[in-house]
Coordinates of C-alpha atoms and ligand atoms in Angstrom, one line a residue:
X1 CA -36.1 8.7 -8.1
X2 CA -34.7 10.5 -10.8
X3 CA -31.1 11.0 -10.2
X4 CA -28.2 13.4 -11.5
X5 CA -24.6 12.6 -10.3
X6 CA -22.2 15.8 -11.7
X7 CA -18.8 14.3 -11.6
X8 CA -17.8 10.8 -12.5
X9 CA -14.5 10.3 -10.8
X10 CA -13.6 8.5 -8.2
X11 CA -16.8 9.5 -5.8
X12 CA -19.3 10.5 -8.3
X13 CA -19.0 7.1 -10.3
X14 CA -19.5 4.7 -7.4
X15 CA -22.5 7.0 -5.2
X16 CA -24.0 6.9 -9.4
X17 CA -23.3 2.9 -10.0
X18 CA -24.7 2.1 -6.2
X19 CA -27.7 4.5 -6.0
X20 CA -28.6 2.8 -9.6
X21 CA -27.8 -0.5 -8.2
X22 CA -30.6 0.2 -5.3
X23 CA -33.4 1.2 -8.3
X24 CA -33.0 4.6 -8.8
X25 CA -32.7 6.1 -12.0
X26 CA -28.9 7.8 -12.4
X27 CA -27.7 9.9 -15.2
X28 CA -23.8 10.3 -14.6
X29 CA -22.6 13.7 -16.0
X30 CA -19.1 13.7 -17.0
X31 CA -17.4 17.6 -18.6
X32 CA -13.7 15.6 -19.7
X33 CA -14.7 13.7 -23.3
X34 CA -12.1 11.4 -22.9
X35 CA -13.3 9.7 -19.8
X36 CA -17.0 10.3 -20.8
X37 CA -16.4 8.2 -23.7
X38 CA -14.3 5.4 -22.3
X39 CA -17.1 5.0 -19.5
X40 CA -19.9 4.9 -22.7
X41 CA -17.2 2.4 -23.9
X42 CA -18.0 0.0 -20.5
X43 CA -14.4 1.2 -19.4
X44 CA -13.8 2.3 -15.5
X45 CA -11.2 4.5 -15.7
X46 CA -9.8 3.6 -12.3
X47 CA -9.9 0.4 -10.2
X48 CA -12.2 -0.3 -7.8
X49 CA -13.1 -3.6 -7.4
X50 CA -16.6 -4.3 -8.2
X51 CA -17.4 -1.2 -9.8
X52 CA -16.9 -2.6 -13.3
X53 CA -19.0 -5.3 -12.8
X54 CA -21.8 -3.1 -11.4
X55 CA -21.7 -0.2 -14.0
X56 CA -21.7 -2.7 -16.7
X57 CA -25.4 -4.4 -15.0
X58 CA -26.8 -1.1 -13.9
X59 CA -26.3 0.1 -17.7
X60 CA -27.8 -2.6 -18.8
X61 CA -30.5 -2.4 -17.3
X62 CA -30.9 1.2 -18.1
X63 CA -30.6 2.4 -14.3
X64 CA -26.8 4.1 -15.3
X65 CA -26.6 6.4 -18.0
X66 CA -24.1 8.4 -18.9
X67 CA -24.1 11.9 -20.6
X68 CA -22.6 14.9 -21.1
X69 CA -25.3 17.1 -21.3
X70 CA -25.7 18.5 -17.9
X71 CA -28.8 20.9 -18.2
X72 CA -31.0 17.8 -19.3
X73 CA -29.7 15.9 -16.1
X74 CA -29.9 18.5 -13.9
X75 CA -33.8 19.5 -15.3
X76 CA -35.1 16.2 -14.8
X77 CA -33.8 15.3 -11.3
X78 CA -35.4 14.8 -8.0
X79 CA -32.0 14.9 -6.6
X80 CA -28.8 16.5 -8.1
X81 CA -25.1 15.3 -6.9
X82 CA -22.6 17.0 -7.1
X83 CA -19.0 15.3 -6.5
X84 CA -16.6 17.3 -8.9
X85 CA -13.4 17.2 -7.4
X86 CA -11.7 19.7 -5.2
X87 CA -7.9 19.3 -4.8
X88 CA -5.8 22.1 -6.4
X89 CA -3.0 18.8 -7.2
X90 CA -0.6 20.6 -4.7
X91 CA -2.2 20.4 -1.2
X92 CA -5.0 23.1 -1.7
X93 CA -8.1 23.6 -2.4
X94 CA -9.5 25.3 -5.6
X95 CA -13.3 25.5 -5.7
X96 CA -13.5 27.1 -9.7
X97 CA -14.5 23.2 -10.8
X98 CA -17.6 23.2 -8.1
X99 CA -18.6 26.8 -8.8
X100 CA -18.5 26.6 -12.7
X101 CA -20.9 23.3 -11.7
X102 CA -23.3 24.9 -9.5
X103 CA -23.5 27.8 -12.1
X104 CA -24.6 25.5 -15.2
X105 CA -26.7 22.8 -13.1
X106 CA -28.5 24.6 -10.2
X107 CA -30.8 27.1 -12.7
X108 CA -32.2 24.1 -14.5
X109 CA -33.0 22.1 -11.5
X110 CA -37.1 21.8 -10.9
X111 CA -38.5 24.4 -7.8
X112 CA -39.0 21.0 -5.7
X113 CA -35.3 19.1 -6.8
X114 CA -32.7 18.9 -4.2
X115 CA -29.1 19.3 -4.7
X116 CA -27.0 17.4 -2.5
X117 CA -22.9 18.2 -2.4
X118 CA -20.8 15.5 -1.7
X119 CA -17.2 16.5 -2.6
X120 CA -15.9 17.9 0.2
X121 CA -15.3 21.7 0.3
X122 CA -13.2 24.3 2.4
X123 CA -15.6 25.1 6.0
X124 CA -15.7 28.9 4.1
X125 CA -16.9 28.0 0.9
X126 CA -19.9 25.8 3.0
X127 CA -21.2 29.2 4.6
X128 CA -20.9 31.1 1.4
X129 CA -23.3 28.1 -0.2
X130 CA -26.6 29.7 0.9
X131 CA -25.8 32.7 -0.8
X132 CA -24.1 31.6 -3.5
X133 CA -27.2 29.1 -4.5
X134 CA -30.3 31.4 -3.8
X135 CA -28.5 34.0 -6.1
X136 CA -27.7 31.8 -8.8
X137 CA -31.3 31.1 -8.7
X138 CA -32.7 34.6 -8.2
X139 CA -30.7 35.2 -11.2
X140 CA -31.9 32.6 -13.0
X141 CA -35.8 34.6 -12.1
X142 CA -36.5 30.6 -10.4
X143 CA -37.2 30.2 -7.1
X144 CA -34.3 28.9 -4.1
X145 CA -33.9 25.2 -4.1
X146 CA -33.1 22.4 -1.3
X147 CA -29.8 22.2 -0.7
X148 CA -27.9 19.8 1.8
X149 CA -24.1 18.7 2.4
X150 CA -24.0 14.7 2.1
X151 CA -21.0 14.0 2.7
X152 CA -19.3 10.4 1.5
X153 CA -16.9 8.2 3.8
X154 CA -15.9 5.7 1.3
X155 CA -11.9 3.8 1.6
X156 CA -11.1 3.3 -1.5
X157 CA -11.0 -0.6 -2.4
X158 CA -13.4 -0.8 0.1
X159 CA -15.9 1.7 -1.7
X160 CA -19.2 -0.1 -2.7
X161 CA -19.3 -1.9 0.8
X162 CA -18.6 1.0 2.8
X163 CA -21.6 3.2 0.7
X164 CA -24.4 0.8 0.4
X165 CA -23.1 -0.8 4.1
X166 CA -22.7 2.9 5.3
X167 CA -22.0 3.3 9.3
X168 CA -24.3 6.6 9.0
X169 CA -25.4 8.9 6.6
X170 CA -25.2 12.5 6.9
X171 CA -27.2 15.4 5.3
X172 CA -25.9 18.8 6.3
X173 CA -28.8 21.7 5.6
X174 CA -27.7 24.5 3.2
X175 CA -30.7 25.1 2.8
X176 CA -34.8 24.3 3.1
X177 CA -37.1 26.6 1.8
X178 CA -40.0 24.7 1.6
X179 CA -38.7 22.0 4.4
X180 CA -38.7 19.1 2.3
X181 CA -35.5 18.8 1.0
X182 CA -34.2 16.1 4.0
X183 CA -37.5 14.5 3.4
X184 CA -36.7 14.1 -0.1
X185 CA -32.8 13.1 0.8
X186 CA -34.5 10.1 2.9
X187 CA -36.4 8.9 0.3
X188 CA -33.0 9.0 -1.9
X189 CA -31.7 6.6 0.8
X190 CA -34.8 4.8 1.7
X191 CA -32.6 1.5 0.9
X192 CA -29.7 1.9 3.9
X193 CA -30.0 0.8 7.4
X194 CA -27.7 3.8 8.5
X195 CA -28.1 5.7 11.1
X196 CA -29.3 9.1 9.2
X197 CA -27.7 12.5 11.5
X198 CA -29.1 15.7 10.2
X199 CA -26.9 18.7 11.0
X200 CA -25.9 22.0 9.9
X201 CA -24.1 22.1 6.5
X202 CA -20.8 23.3 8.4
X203 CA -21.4 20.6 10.9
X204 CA -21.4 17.8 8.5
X205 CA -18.3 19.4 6.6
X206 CA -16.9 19.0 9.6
X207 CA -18.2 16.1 10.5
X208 CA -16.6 14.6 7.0
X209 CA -12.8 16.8 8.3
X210 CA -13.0 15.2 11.8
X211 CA -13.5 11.8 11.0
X212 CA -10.3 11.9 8.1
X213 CA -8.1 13.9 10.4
X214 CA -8.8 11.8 13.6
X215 CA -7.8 8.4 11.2
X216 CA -4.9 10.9 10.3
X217 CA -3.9 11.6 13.8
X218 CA -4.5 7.2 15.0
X219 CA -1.8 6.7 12.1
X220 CA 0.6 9.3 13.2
X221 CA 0.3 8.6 16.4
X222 CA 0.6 5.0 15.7
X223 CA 4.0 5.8 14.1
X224 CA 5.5 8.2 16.4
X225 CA 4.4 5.2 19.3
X226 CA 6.3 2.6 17.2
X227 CA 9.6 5.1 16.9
X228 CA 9.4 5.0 21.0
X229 CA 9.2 1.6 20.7
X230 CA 12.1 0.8 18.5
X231 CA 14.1 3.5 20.9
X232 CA 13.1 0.8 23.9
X233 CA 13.4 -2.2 22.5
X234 CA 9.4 -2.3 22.5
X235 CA 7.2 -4.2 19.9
X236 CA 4.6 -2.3 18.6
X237 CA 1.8 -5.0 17.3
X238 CA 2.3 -6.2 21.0
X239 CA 2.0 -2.7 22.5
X240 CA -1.4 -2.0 20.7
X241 CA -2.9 -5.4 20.9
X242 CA -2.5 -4.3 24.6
X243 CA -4.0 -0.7 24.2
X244 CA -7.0 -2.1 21.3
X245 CA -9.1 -4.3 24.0
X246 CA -10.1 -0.5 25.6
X247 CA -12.9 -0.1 23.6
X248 CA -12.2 3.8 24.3
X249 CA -9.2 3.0 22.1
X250 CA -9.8 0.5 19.6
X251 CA -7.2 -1.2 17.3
X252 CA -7.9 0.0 14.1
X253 CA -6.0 2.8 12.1
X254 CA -3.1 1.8 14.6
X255 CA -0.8 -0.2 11.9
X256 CA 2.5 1.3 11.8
X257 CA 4.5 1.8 8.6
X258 CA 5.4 4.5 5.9
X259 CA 2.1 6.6 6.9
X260 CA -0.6 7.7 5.1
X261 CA -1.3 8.4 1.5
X262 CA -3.7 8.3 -0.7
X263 CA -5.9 11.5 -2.2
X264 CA -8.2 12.3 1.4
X265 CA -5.9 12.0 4.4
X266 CA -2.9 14.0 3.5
X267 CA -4.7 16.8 1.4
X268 CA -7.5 16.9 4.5
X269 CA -4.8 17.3 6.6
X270 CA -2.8 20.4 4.9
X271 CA -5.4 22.0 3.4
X272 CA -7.5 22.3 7.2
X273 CA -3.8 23.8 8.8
X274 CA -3.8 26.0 5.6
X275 CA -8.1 26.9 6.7
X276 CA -7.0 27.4 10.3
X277 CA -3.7 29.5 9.5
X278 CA -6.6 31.7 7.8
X279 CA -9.0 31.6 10.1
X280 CA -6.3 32.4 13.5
X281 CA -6.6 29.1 14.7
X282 CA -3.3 27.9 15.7
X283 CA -3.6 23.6 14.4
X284 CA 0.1 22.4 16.2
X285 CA -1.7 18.8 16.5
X286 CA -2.0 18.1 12.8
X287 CA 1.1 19.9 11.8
X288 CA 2.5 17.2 13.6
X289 CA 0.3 14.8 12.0
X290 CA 1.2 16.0 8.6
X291 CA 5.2 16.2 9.2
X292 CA 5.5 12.7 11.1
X293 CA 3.7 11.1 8.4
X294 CA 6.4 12.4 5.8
X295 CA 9.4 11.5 8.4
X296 CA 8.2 8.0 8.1
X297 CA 9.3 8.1 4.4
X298 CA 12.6 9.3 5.2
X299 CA 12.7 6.9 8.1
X300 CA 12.4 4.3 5.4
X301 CA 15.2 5.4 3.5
X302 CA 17.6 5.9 6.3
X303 CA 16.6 2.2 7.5
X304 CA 17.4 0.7 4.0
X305 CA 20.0 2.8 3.9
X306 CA 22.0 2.2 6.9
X307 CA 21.3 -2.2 6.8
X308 CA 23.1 -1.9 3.4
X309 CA 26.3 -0.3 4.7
X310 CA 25.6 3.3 5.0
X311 CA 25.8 4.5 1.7
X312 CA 23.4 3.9 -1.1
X313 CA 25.5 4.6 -4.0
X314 CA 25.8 2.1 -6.4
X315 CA 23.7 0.0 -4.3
X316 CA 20.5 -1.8 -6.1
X317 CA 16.9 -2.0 -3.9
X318 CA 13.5 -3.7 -4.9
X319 CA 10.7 -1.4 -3.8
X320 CA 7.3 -3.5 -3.2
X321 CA 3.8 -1.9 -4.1
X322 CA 3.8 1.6 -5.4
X323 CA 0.0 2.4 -5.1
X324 CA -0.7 4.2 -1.6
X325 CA -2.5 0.7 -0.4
X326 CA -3.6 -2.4 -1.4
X327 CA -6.7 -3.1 -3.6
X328 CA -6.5 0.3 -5.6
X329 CA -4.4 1.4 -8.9
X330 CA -4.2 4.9 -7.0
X331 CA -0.8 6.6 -6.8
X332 CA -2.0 10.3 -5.5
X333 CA 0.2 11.0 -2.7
X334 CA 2.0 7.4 -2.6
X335 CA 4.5 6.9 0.0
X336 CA 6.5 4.6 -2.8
X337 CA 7.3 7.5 -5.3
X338 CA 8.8 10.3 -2.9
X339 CA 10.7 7.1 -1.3
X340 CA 11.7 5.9 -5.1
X341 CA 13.3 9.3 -5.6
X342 CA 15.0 9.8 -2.5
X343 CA 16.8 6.2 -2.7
X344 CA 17.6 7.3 -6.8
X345 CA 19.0 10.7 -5.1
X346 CA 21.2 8.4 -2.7
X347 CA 22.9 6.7 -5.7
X348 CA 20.8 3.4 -5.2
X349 CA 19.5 1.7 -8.9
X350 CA 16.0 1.2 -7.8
X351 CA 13.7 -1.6 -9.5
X352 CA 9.8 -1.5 -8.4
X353 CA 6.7 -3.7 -9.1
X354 CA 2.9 -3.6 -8.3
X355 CA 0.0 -5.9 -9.0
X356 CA -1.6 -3.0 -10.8
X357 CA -0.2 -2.9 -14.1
X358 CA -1.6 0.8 -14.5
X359 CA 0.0 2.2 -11.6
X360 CA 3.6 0.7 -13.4
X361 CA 3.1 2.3 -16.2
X362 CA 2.3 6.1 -14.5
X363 CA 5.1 5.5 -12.0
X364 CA 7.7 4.9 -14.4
X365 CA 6.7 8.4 -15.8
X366 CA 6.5 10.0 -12.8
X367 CA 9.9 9.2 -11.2
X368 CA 12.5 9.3 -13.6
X369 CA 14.9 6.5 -13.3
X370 CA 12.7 4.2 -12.0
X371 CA 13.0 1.2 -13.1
X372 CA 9.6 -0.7 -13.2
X373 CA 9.2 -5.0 -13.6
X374 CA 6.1 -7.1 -14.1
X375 CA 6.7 -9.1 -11.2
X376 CA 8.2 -9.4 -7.8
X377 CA 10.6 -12.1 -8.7
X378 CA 12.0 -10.2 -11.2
X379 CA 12.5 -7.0 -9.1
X380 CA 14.1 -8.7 -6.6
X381 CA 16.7 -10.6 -8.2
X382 CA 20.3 -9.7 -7.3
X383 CA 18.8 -7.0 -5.3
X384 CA 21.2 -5.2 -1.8
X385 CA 17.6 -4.2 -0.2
X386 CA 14.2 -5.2 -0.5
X387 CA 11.8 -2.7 0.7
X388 CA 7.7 -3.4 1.2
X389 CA 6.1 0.1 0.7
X390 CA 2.3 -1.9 0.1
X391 CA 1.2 -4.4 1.7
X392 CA -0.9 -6.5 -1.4
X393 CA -2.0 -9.8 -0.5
X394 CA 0.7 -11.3 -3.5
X395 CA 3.8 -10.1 -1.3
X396 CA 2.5 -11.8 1.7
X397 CA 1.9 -15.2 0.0
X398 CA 5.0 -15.0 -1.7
X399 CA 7.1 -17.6 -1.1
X400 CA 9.9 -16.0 0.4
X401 CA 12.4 -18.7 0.7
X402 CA 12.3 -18.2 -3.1
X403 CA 13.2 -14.7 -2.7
X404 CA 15.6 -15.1 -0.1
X405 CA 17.1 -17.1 -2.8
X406 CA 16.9 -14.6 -5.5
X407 CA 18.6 -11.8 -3.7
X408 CA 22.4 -10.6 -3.5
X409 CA 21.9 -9.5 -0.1
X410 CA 18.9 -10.2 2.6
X411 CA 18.3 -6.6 4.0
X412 CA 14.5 -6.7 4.1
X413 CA 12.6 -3.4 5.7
X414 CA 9.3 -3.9 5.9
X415 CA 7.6 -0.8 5.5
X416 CA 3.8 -2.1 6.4
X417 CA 5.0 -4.4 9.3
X418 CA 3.0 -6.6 7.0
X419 CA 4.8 -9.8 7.5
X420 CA 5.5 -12.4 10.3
X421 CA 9.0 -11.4 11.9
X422 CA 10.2 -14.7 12.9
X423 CA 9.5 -16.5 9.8
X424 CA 11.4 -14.0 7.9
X425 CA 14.6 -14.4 9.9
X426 CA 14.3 -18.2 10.3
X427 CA 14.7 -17.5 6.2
X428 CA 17.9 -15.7 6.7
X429 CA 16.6 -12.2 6.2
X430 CA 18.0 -9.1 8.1
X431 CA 14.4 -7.9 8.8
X432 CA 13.0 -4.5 10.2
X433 CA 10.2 -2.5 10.7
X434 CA 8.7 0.5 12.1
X435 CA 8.1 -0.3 15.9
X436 CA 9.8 -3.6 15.6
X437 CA 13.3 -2.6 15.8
X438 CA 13.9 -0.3 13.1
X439 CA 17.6 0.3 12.5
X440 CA 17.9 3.9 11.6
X441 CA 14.8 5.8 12.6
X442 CA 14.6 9.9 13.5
X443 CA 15.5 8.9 17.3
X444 CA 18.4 6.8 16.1
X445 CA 20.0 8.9 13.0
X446 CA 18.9 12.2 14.4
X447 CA 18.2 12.7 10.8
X448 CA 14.5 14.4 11.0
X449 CA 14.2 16.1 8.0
X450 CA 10.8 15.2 6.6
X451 CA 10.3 13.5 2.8
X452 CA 7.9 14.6 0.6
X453 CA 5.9 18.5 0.6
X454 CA 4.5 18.9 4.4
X455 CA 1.6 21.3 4.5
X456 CA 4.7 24.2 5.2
X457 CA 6.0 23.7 1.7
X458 CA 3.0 23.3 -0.3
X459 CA 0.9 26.4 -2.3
X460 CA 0.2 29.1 -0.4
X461 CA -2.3 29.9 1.8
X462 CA -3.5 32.6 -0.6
X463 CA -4.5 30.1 -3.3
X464 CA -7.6 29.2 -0.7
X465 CA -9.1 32.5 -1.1
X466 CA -8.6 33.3 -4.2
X467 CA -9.8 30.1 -5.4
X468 CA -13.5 31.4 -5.1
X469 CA -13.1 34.9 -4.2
X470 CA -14.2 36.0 -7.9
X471 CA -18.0 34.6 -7.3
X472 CA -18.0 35.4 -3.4
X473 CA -22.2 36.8 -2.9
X474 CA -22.6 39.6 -0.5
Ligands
UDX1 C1 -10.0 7.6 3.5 C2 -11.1 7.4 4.6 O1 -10.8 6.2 5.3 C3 -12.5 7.3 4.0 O2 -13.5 7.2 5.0 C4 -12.7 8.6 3.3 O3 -14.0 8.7 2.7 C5 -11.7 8.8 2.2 O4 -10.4 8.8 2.8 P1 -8.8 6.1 1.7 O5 -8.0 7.3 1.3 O6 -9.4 5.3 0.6 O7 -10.0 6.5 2.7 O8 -7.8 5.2 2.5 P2 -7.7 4.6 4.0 O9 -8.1 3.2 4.0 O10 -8.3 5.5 5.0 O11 -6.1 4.6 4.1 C6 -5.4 5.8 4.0 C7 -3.9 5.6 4.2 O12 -3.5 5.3 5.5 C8 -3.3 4.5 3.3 O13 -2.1 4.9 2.8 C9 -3.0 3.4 4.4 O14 -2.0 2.5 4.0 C10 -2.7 4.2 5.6 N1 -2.9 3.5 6.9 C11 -4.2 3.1 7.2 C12 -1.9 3.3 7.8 O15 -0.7 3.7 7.5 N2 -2.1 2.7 9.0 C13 -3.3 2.3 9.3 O16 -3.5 1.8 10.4 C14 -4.4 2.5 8.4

């Protein structure tokens, strides 16, 4: 098929490189110049892994194109994506970037194209869709188009597996006017072995919330589990080993640490509270989520700072990993950077290294002070703390006898519970981590306040409507 991805970031690039990758024929239409050209220039301009490799085959074989010419894309495709992005870059919405999309692509598209949405949208916006489409085409003199919600479910690191391996696929009707747009959607993704659900557009938007907020709410609940546990004298990897073998429960998304970051979980999770404070709905549950996954940051602090002495001033600590999770150069919402500045706040010199040379280089520039190394020897030489924020595969086959060596003083806090307790103190380390007998969390310091903006602090609920108010169709 004849294929139009709008929006070659982080979604829109791999669903264009895959889709390609299983024969169809994708032209990837990018608006920003800069990235346009450094993607004609076999550049990814984040990391991913595999993705390189499989844009650089797919254009080779003339599968991936890449233009910026939307109206030539969007005239010659059986199937237009769209996956601009969404996020206002302070917890909201804004839904000008779609709408400014839709306006230029959907009146070229063919009578018998189908456009498929995949970024993922406020629950309002999805019921304005109908309307907003069929008008932009009545205005256009063409006649309504297909339209479905499809949304994606891909972890970043993880991406190409978790599309072309997908557990299901999802198309959410906007609309059907001649009932073949689903048809059309299966033939898109004849290649998959899925399970395809068909739903209501607001179903599958939904569908796409629920699943983010409920991994939200296993990793907050995981935490605020683990800070019983280190009250009792409990450990946590022993306490959910014991809860995963109930299949009702399951093990996964249960890892207690410094919570969840990234550019889906914690947006999804303030900017629904911000939809329900609109909408009446009272959402206590995942305000709680949201504010006891930014205690955990200051959790960390208060652990790293009370092993040390109970002052940070003047103190120096190595932070390992700045990217939000292993296996990505991604620092959107990263626990490391709000717990960077809160430990430079305290007094403490702070010296931090990733294996992502990228994220290094944007973290220096986004917390000032910080200082950054190109390796993990080097940031924790001499060090009072050393604190694991990310849990790469390079800091758990470090050898640590060589860093116990390095160090001034062995206060280690493990903020992924990453590594193997015992071996750590058999080294001579004063170890902790969350749910196995953290020194200084909430229950112990009383100290509660959360790190970081919680969905309370962020931009206003206002921002939501007005976002797309300008173009609502009546
Ligand atoms: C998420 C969803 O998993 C994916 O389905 C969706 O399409 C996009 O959003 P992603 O943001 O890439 O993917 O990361 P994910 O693997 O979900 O991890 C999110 C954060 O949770 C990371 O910071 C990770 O370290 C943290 N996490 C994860 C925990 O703290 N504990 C866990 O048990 C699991």
């Amino acid at each position: 098929m004849q294929v139009g991805v709008f929006g070659l970031g982080y979604v829109g690039l791999v669903t264009s490189a895959c889709l390609a990758e299983r024969g169809h024929h994708v032209i990837g239409v990018e608006v920003n110049e800069a990235r346009l050209d450094a993607l004609k220039d076999g550049m990814v301009p984040f990391y991913e892994p595999g993705l390189h490799e499989m844009v650089a085959r797919q254009r080779a074989t003339d599968h991936l194109t890449f233009s910026a010419s939307g109206r030539e894309a969007a005239a010659t495709a059986d199937v237009v994506i769209v996956a601009v992005g969404t996020h206002d870059g302070n917890g909201g919405w804004q839904t000008e970037t779609m709408l400014a999309c839709l306006s230029e692509v959907v009146p070229h598209m063919a009578d018998d194209a189908v456009l498929a949405v995949r970024s993922t949208l406020p629950p309002d916006f999805i019921r304005q869709l109908p309307r907003l489409l069929r008008s932009i085409r009545e205005q256009a003199g063409r006649e309504p188009i297909a339209a479905v919600v499809n949304p994606e479910f891909t972890r970043e690191g993880a991406a190409i597996r978790d599309y072309l391996e997908a557990e299901r696929v999802i198309f959410g009707v906007i609309d059907d006017p001649k009932g073949r747009g689903v048809e059309r959607m299966n033939a898109l993704y004849e290649w998959s072995t899925a399970p395809v659900l068909t739903m209501s557009a607001i179903d599958a938007a939904f569908a796409k919330l629920g699943s983010n907020l409920f991994l939200a709410t296993k990793i907050s609940f995981a935490n605020e589990l683990a800070a019983l546990c280190d009250a009792y004298g409990a450990q946590v990897d022993q306490v959910v080993a014991g809860m995963a073998f109930d299949s009702r429960i399951g093990g996964r998304f249960l890892r207690a640490g410094v919570g969840f970051g990234g550019s889906c979980l914690p947006n999804q999770v303030t900017m629904t509270v911000k939809s329900a404070t609109l909408a009446g709905v009272p959402s206590p549950l995942l305000s709680a989520v949201d504010e006891i996954n930014h205690r955990q940051r200051t959790d960390f602090v208060a652990n790293v700072r009370e092993m040390i002495g109970g002052s940070l001033e003047g103190k120096r600590v190595a932070l390992l990993g700045l990217t939000f999770k292993p296996l990505t150069d991604d620092l959107r919402d990263a626990p490391a950077l709000d717990i960077a500045r809160h430990l430079l706040a305290g007094g403490a010199t702070v010296v931090a290294y990733d294996p992502m040379e990228s994220a290094r280089v944007r973290s220096a520039d986004l917390v000032p002070g910080l200082e950054v190394v190109s390796s993990a020897l080097e940031a924790v030489e001499g060090v009072d703390a050393i604190g694991l924020v990310t849990e790469w595969p390079e800091f758990l086959n470090l050898d640590w006898s060589v860093v116990r060596a390095a160090v001034r003083n062995p206060v280690l806090v493990d903020g992924r519970g990453a590594l193997i307790p015992d071996q750590m103190t058999a080294l001579g380390f004063d170890y902790s981590a969350f749910g196995r007998g953290l020194r200084a969390g909430a229950l112990a310091t009383g100290e509660t306040e959360p790190i970081g903006q919680t969905s309370a602090e962020r931009s206003p609920t206002a921002t939501v409507i007005e976002a797309y108010a300008p173009l609502q169709v009546e």
